[in-house]
Amino acid sequence: MTGGGRGIGAATAVRLARSGVAVVVADRDAEAARAVAGRIWTTGGEALPVEVDVAHTDQVEAAVERAVSWGGGLHLAYNNAGVPGVRAPLAEYPDDVFWRVQRVNVGGVLACMRAELRHMLAGGGGAIVNAASGAGIGGVASSAAYVASKHAVVGLTKTAAVEYAARGIRVNAVAPGLVRTALVEGLADSAFAAAHPAGRAAEPEEVAEAVWWLLEGAPFVTGAVLTVDGGLLAQVPGLS
Ligand SMILES: NC(=O)c1ccc[n+]([C@@H]2O[C@H](COP(=O)([O-])OP(=O)(O)OC[C@H]3O[C@@H](n4cnc5c(N)ncnc54)[C@H](O)[C@@H]3O)[C@@H](O)[C@H]2O)c1
């Protein structure tokens, strides 16, 4: 799994390890990955920290090779690493930031899925979950790069689901609303959080539970984009 060093990724690494999965905690922050892997070992699980920047295909290929030789195969994957970009109106959105966000959020998911699918095909099947977002379903003002990238993640997820369903590989995405992590520092107690019908932001562990279910508990679910947002996108605008 990528972006396992903190936030939703760290919570998911811990959740998967608790259910007996040997987890590769991949992150561009090597120290954070080591810390999460260490926590897993101390609670009786198995984890390998790996340093990777998902924006670099060669690093992704090497990380997946390492994961496969450590774990003896690859059956489950959670492509979670993502960055938010800056907040700016679309007409003024900086080109360099836009493409950097696509490189990580879209290029990273594509590179990861390419490598993962090869190994899963060789091993007779598997399951992949990608980190989309409510911003992969609707628009969010001043977030053009992030919104475009998460819509692309949804597109890649559905395409891979259709291409590989008959060969035993399921591909789904989670679409969280606001989740209490460093990525959205300061927003967790904002009006945006309160706008979720649940009245609050999610905890990372609540998203981890959905990822776990899609990976291990949903044998006929593929191509799904599962909202994990306390009802945020279920609302009828203006009537709720
Ligand atoms: N927090 C939210 O409200 C929220 C909502 C919807 C979707 N998401 C998505 O969920 C995912 C995880 O979000 P989070 O809130 O846990 O984020 P976070 O910033 O807390 O953690 C992200 C992790 O990914 C790592 N990372 C970032 N860029 C990387 C790269 N290029 N290569 C490898 N690792 C990299 C970081 O080092 C960090 O450990 C992201 O894709 C994000 O877009 C988050």
Short mmCIF file of C-alpha atoms and ligand atoms in Angstrom, two decimals:
data_model
loop_
_atom_site.label_atom_id
_atom_site.label_comp_id
_atom_site.label_asym_id
_atom_site.label_seq_id
_atom_site.Cartn_x
_atom_site.Cartn_y
_atom_site.Cartn_z
CA MET A 1 0.00 0.00 0.00
CA THR A 2 1.21 3.49 -0.80
CA GLY A 3 1.09 6.56 1.43
CA GLY A 4 1.13 4.22 4.41
CA GLY A 5 3.22 6.52 6.58
CA ARG A 6 0.36 8.46 8.08
CA GLY A 7 -3.35 9.32 7.89
CA ILE A 8 -5.74 6.95 6.11
CA GLY A 9 -2.84 4.87 4.74
CA ALA A 10 -1.36 4.21 8.18
CA ALA A 11 -4.77 3.32 9.61
CA THR A 12 -5.38 0.93 6.71
CA ALA A 13 -1.96 -0.70 7.07
CA VAL A 14 -2.74 -1.38 10.75
CA ARG A 15 -6.25 -2.66 9.91
CA LEU A 16 -5.00 -5.04 7.22
CA ALA A 17 -2.21 -6.33 9.44
CA ARG A 18 -4.77 -7.01 12.17
CA SER A 19 -6.63 -9.30 9.78
CA GLY A 20 -3.44 -11.24 9.07
CA VAL A 21 -2.21 -9.52 5.90
CA ALA A 22 1.57 -9.07 5.54
CA VAL A 23 1.66 -5.37 4.64
CA VAL A 24 4.20 -3.38 2.64
CA VAL A 25 4.09 0.17 4.01
CA ALA A 26 5.32 2.29 1.08
CA ASP A 27 5.73 6.04 1.44
CA ARG A 28 8.01 8.79 0.18
CA ASP A 29 8.60 9.54 3.88
CA ALA A 30 10.85 6.59 4.79
CA GLU A 31 10.92 7.38 8.48
CA ALA A 32 7.12 7.50 8.73
CA ALA A 33 6.86 4.17 6.87
CA ARG A 34 9.37 2.60 9.28
CA ALA A 35 7.40 3.88 12.28
CA VAL A 36 4.12 2.38 11.03
CA ALA A 37 5.79 -0.93 10.15
CA GLY A 38 7.36 -0.97 13.64
CA ARG A 39 3.95 -0.45 15.26
CA ILE A 40 2.57 -3.38 13.28
CA TRP A 41 5.42 -5.71 14.33
CA THR A 42 4.96 -4.79 18.01
CA THR A 43 1.31 -5.86 17.81
CA GLY A 44 2.15 -9.22 16.26
CA GLY A 45 1.65 -8.33 12.57
CA GLU A 46 4.05 -8.43 9.62
CA ALA A 47 5.10 -5.29 7.74
CA LEU A 48 7.90 -4.09 5.47
CA PRO A 49 8.64 -0.35 5.16
CA VAL A 50 9.61 0.77 1.64
CA GLU A 51 10.60 4.24 0.46
CA VAL A 52 8.93 5.20 -2.81
CA ASP A 53 7.81 8.34 -4.60
CA VAL A 54 4.83 7.20 -6.68
CA ALA A 55 5.41 10.04 -9.15
CA HIS A 56 8.41 8.04 -10.43
CA THR A 57 7.46 4.91 -12.37
CA ASP A 58 10.89 3.31 -11.92
CA GLN A 59 10.59 3.65 -8.13
CA VAL A 60 7.09 2.15 -8.21
CA GLU A 61 8.30 -0.81 -10.28
CA ALA A 62 11.17 -1.42 -7.84
CA ALA A 63 8.88 -1.11 -4.81
CA VAL A 64 6.37 -3.60 -6.20
CA GLU A 65 9.18 -6.04 -7.07
CA ARG A 66 10.40 -5.73 -3.50
CA ALA A 67 6.92 -6.29 -2.12
CA VAL A 68 6.48 -9.41 -4.24
CA SER A 69 9.79 -10.95 -3.26
CA TRP A 70 9.22 -10.16 0.43
CA GLY A 71 5.62 -11.40 0.54
CA GLY A 72 6.01 -14.25 -1.97
CA GLY A 73 3.34 -12.69 -4.23
CA LEU A 74 0.89 -9.82 -4.40
CA HIS A 75 -2.82 -10.35 -3.75
CA LEU A 76 -4.10 -7.04 -2.35
CA ALA A 77 -3.16 -3.42 -3.05
CA TYR A 78 -4.32 -0.05 -1.78
CA ASN A 79 -3.08 2.87 -3.90
CA ASN A 80 -3.59 5.66 -1.41
CA ALA A 81 -0.79 8.22 -1.80
CA GLY A 82 -2.17 11.59 -2.84
CA VAL A 83 -1.51 15.32 -2.56
CA PRO A 84 -3.98 18.22 -2.52
CA GLY A 85 -2.35 20.95 -4.64
CA VAL A 86 -3.07 24.60 -3.86
CA ARG A 87 -6.39 26.41 -3.63
CA ALA A 88 -6.91 28.84 -6.53
CA PRO A 89 -9.68 29.67 -9.02
CA LEU A 90 -9.40 27.65 -12.22
CA ALA A 91 -8.60 30.68 -14.39
CA GLU A 92 -5.56 31.33 -12.21
CA TYR A 93 -4.58 27.76 -11.38
CA PRO A 94 -0.77 27.42 -11.59
CA ASP A 95 0.28 25.04 -14.38
CA ASP A 96 3.20 23.53 -12.50
CA VAL A 97 1.06 22.64 -9.48
CA PHE A 98 -1.69 21.23 -11.70
CA TRP A 99 0.68 18.82 -13.44
CA ARG A 100 2.54 17.91 -10.22
CA VAL A 101 -0.77 16.86 -8.66
CA GLN A 102 -1.66 14.76 -11.75
CA ARG A 103 1.81 13.19 -11.70
CA VAL A 104 1.32 11.96 -8.10
CA ASN A 105 -2.42 11.31 -7.90
CA VAL A 106 -3.03 9.97 -11.42
CA GLY A 107 0.43 8.91 -12.63
CA GLY A 108 1.06 7.24 -9.27
CA VAL A 109 -2.15 5.21 -9.37
CA LEU A 110 -1.53 4.25 -13.02
CA ALA A 111 2.07 3.17 -12.36
CA CYS A 112 1.05 1.21 -9.26
CA MET A 113 -1.86 -0.53 -10.98
CA ARG A 114 0.29 -1.48 -14.00
CA ALA A 115 2.87 -3.19 -11.80
CA GLU A 116 0.28 -4.71 -9.44
CA LEU A 117 -1.91 -6.08 -12.24
CA ARG A 118 1.05 -7.85 -13.87
CA HIS A 119 1.81 -9.71 -10.65
CA MET A 120 -1.84 -10.41 -9.84
CA LEU A 121 -2.39 -11.83 -13.33
CA ALA A 122 0.61 -14.08 -12.86
CA GLY A 123 -0.68 -15.14 -9.44
CA GLY A 124 -4.23 -15.91 -10.60
CA GLY A 125 -6.14 -12.90 -9.19
CA GLY A 126 -6.29 -10.19 -6.57
CA ALA A 127 -8.01 -7.03 -5.42
CA ILE A 128 -7.04 -3.37 -5.74
CA VAL A 129 -8.52 -0.29 -4.07
CA ASN A 130 -7.63 3.23 -5.20
CA ALA A 131 -8.04 6.41 -3.15
CA ALA A 132 -10.55 8.62 -4.91
CA SER A 133 -12.56 11.25 -3.01
CA GLY A 134 -15.90 13.04 -3.02
CA ALA A 135 -13.84 15.36 -5.24
CA GLY A 136 -13.74 12.48 -7.75
CA ILE A 137 -17.54 12.60 -8.03
CA GLY A 138 -18.41 16.30 -7.85
CA GLY A 139 -16.65 19.62 -8.29
CA VAL A 140 -15.02 21.59 -5.48
CA ALA A 141 -14.38 25.31 -5.96
CA SER A 142 -10.71 26.36 -6.06
CA SER A 143 -9.48 22.75 -6.25
CA ALA A 144 -9.14 22.16 -10.01
CA ALA A 145 -6.01 20.01 -9.84
CA TYR A 146 -7.25 17.79 -7.03
CA VAL A 147 -10.74 17.40 -8.51
CA ALA A 148 -9.38 16.57 -11.98
CA SER A 149 -6.97 14.03 -10.50
CA LYS A 150 -9.61 12.25 -8.43
CA HIS A 151 -12.05 12.11 -11.37
CA ALA A 152 -9.19 10.47 -13.30
CA VAL A 153 -8.67 7.96 -10.48
CA VAL A 154 -12.35 7.02 -10.77
CA GLY A 155 -11.91 6.56 -14.53
CA LEU A 156 -8.82 4.38 -14.13
CA THR A 157 -10.58 2.31 -11.47
CA LYS A 158 -13.63 1.60 -13.62
CA THR A 159 -11.54 0.86 -16.71
CA ALA A 160 -9.31 -1.60 -14.86
CA ALA A 161 -12.38 -3.22 -13.25
CA VAL A 162 -13.93 -3.86 -16.66
CA GLU A 163 -10.67 -5.07 -18.22
CA TYR A 164 -9.70 -7.55 -15.49
CA ALA A 165 -12.96 -8.82 -13.94
CA ALA A 166 -12.94 -12.01 -15.98
CA ARG A 167 -9.38 -12.72 -14.88
CA GLY A 168 -10.14 -12.65 -11.16
CA ILE A 169 -8.98 -9.15 -10.30
CA ARG A 170 -11.38 -6.70 -8.65
CA VAL A 171 -10.68 -2.96 -8.75
CA ASN A 172 -12.64 -0.49 -6.62
CA ALA A 173 -12.21 2.98 -5.16
CA VAL A 174 -13.09 4.67 -1.90
CA ALA A 175 -14.47 8.20 -2.02
CA PRO A 176 -14.14 9.71 1.45
CA GLY A 177 -15.59 13.05 2.45
CA LEU A 178 -13.55 14.97 4.98
CA VAL A 179 -11.22 12.75 7.02
CA ARG A 180 -9.37 13.93 10.09
CA THR A 181 -5.75 13.79 8.79
CA ALA A 182 -2.82 16.15 8.23
CA LEU A 183 -3.89 16.52 4.57
CA VAL A 184 -6.84 18.69 5.60
CA GLU A 185 -5.29 20.30 8.66
CA GLY A 186 -7.63 22.85 10.22
CA LEU A 187 -10.76 21.68 8.37
CA ALA A 188 -11.73 18.83 10.70
CA ASP A 189 -13.85 21.07 12.90
CA SER A 190 -14.96 23.47 10.16
CA ALA A 191 -18.37 24.26 8.67
CA PHE A 192 -17.45 21.79 5.92
CA ALA A 193 -17.17 19.01 8.49
CA ALA A 194 -20.51 20.05 9.99
CA ALA A 195 -22.09 19.91 6.51
CA HIS A 196 -21.70 16.12 6.52
CA PRO A 197 -25.10 14.74 7.61
CA ALA A 198 -23.18 12.72 10.22
CA GLY A 199 -22.18 16.11 11.65
CA ARG A 200 -18.45 15.50 11.64
CA ALA A 201 -15.40 14.47 9.64
CA ALA A 202 -14.49 10.77 9.45
CA GLU A 203 -11.67 9.22 11.43
CA PRO A 204 -8.98 7.52 9.28
CA GLU A 205 -9.93 4.17 10.83
CA GLU A 206 -13.46 4.50 9.42
CA VAL A 207 -12.08 4.75 5.88
CA ALA A 208 -9.66 1.89 6.62
CA GLU A 209 -12.64 -0.31 7.47
CA ALA A 210 -14.20 0.38 4.04
CA VAL A 211 -10.90 -0.34 2.26
CA TRP A 212 -10.56 -3.59 4.18
CA TRP A 213 -14.10 -4.58 3.17
CA LEU A 214 -13.52 -3.83 -0.50
CA LEU A 215 -10.25 -5.79 -0.44
CA GLU A 216 -11.29 -8.79 1.59
CA GLY A 217 -15.03 -8.91 2.17
CA ALA A 218 -16.69 -8.12 -1.16
CA PRO A 219 -16.03 -10.91 -3.68
CA PHE A 220 -18.56 -9.70 -6.32
CA VAL A 221 -17.93 -5.96 -5.99
CA THR A 222 -15.80 -4.44 -8.74
CA GLY A 223 -15.80 -1.06 -10.45
CA ALA A 224 -17.49 0.49 -7.41
CA VAL A 225 -16.75 3.94 -6.05
CA LEU A 226 -17.73 3.62 -2.41
CA THR A 227 -18.55 6.89 -0.68
CA VAL A 228 -17.35 6.98 2.91
CA ASP A 229 -18.64 10.40 3.79
CA GLY A 230 -21.31 10.32 6.50
CA GLY A 231 -23.96 10.99 3.84
CA LEU A 232 -22.32 14.10 2.33
CA LEU A 233 -23.01 13.25 -1.32
CA ALA A 234 -26.39 11.66 -0.61
CA GLN A 235 -27.96 15.03 0.18
CA VAL A 236 -30.35 16.83 -2.14
CA PRO A 237 -28.81 20.29 -2.45
CA GLY A 238 -31.05 22.94 -0.94
CA LEU A 239 -33.41 20.45 0.70
CA SER A 240 -31.12 19.08 3.38
N1 LIG B 1 -8.15 13.50 4.37
C1 LIG B 1 -9.21 13.67 3.62
O1 LIG B 1 -10.15 14.42 3.98
C2 LIG B 1 -9.35 12.92 2.32
C3 LIG B 1 -10.61 12.95 1.70
C4 LIG B 1 -10.78 12.27 0.48
C5 LIG B 1 -9.72 11.58 -0.08
N2 LIG B 1 -8.51 11.58 0.54
C6 LIG B 1 -7.42 10.87 -0.15
O2 LIG B 1 -6.95 9.80 0.68
C7 LIG B 1 -5.56 9.62 0.47
C8 LIG B 1 -4.83 9.70 1.80
O3 LIG B 1 -5.13 10.97 2.38
P1 LIG B 1 -4.65 11.37 3.85
O4 LIG B 1 -5.62 12.37 4.32
O5 LIG B 1 -4.36 10.17 4.66
O6 LIG B 1 -3.28 12.14 3.49
P2 LIG B 1 -1.98 12.46 4.38
O7 LIG B 1 -1.38 13.66 3.76
O8 LIG B 1 -2.30 12.44 5.83
O9 LIG B 1 -1.06 11.19 4.08
C9 LIG B 1 -0.62 10.96 2.78
C10 LIG B 1 0.59 10.04 2.82
O10 LIG B 1 1.01 9.86 1.47
C11 LIG B 1 2.40 10.09 1.36
N3 LIG B 1 2.70 10.60 0.04
C12 LIG B 1 2.35 11.82 -0.50
N4 LIG B 1 2.87 11.92 -1.74
C13 LIG B 1 3.52 10.76 -2.00
C14 LIG B 1 4.25 10.27 -3.11
N5 LIG B 1 4.46 11.03 -4.20
N6 LIG B 1 4.77 9.03 -3.04
C15 LIG B 1 4.60 8.27 -1.93
N7 LIG B 1 3.96 8.67 -0.84
C16 LIG B 1 3.42 9.91 -0.89
C17 LIG B 1 2.72 11.11 2.45
O11 LIG B 1 4.09 11.08 2.82
C18 LIG B 1 1.78 10.67 3.57
O12 LIG B 1 2.38 9.71 4.42
C19 LIG B 1 -5.13 10.68 -0.55
O13 LIG B 1 -5.13 10.14 -1.83
C20 LIG B 1 -6.22 11.74 -0.42
O14 LIG B 1 -6.37 12.48 -1.59
C21 LIG B 1 -8.31 12.23 1.72
#
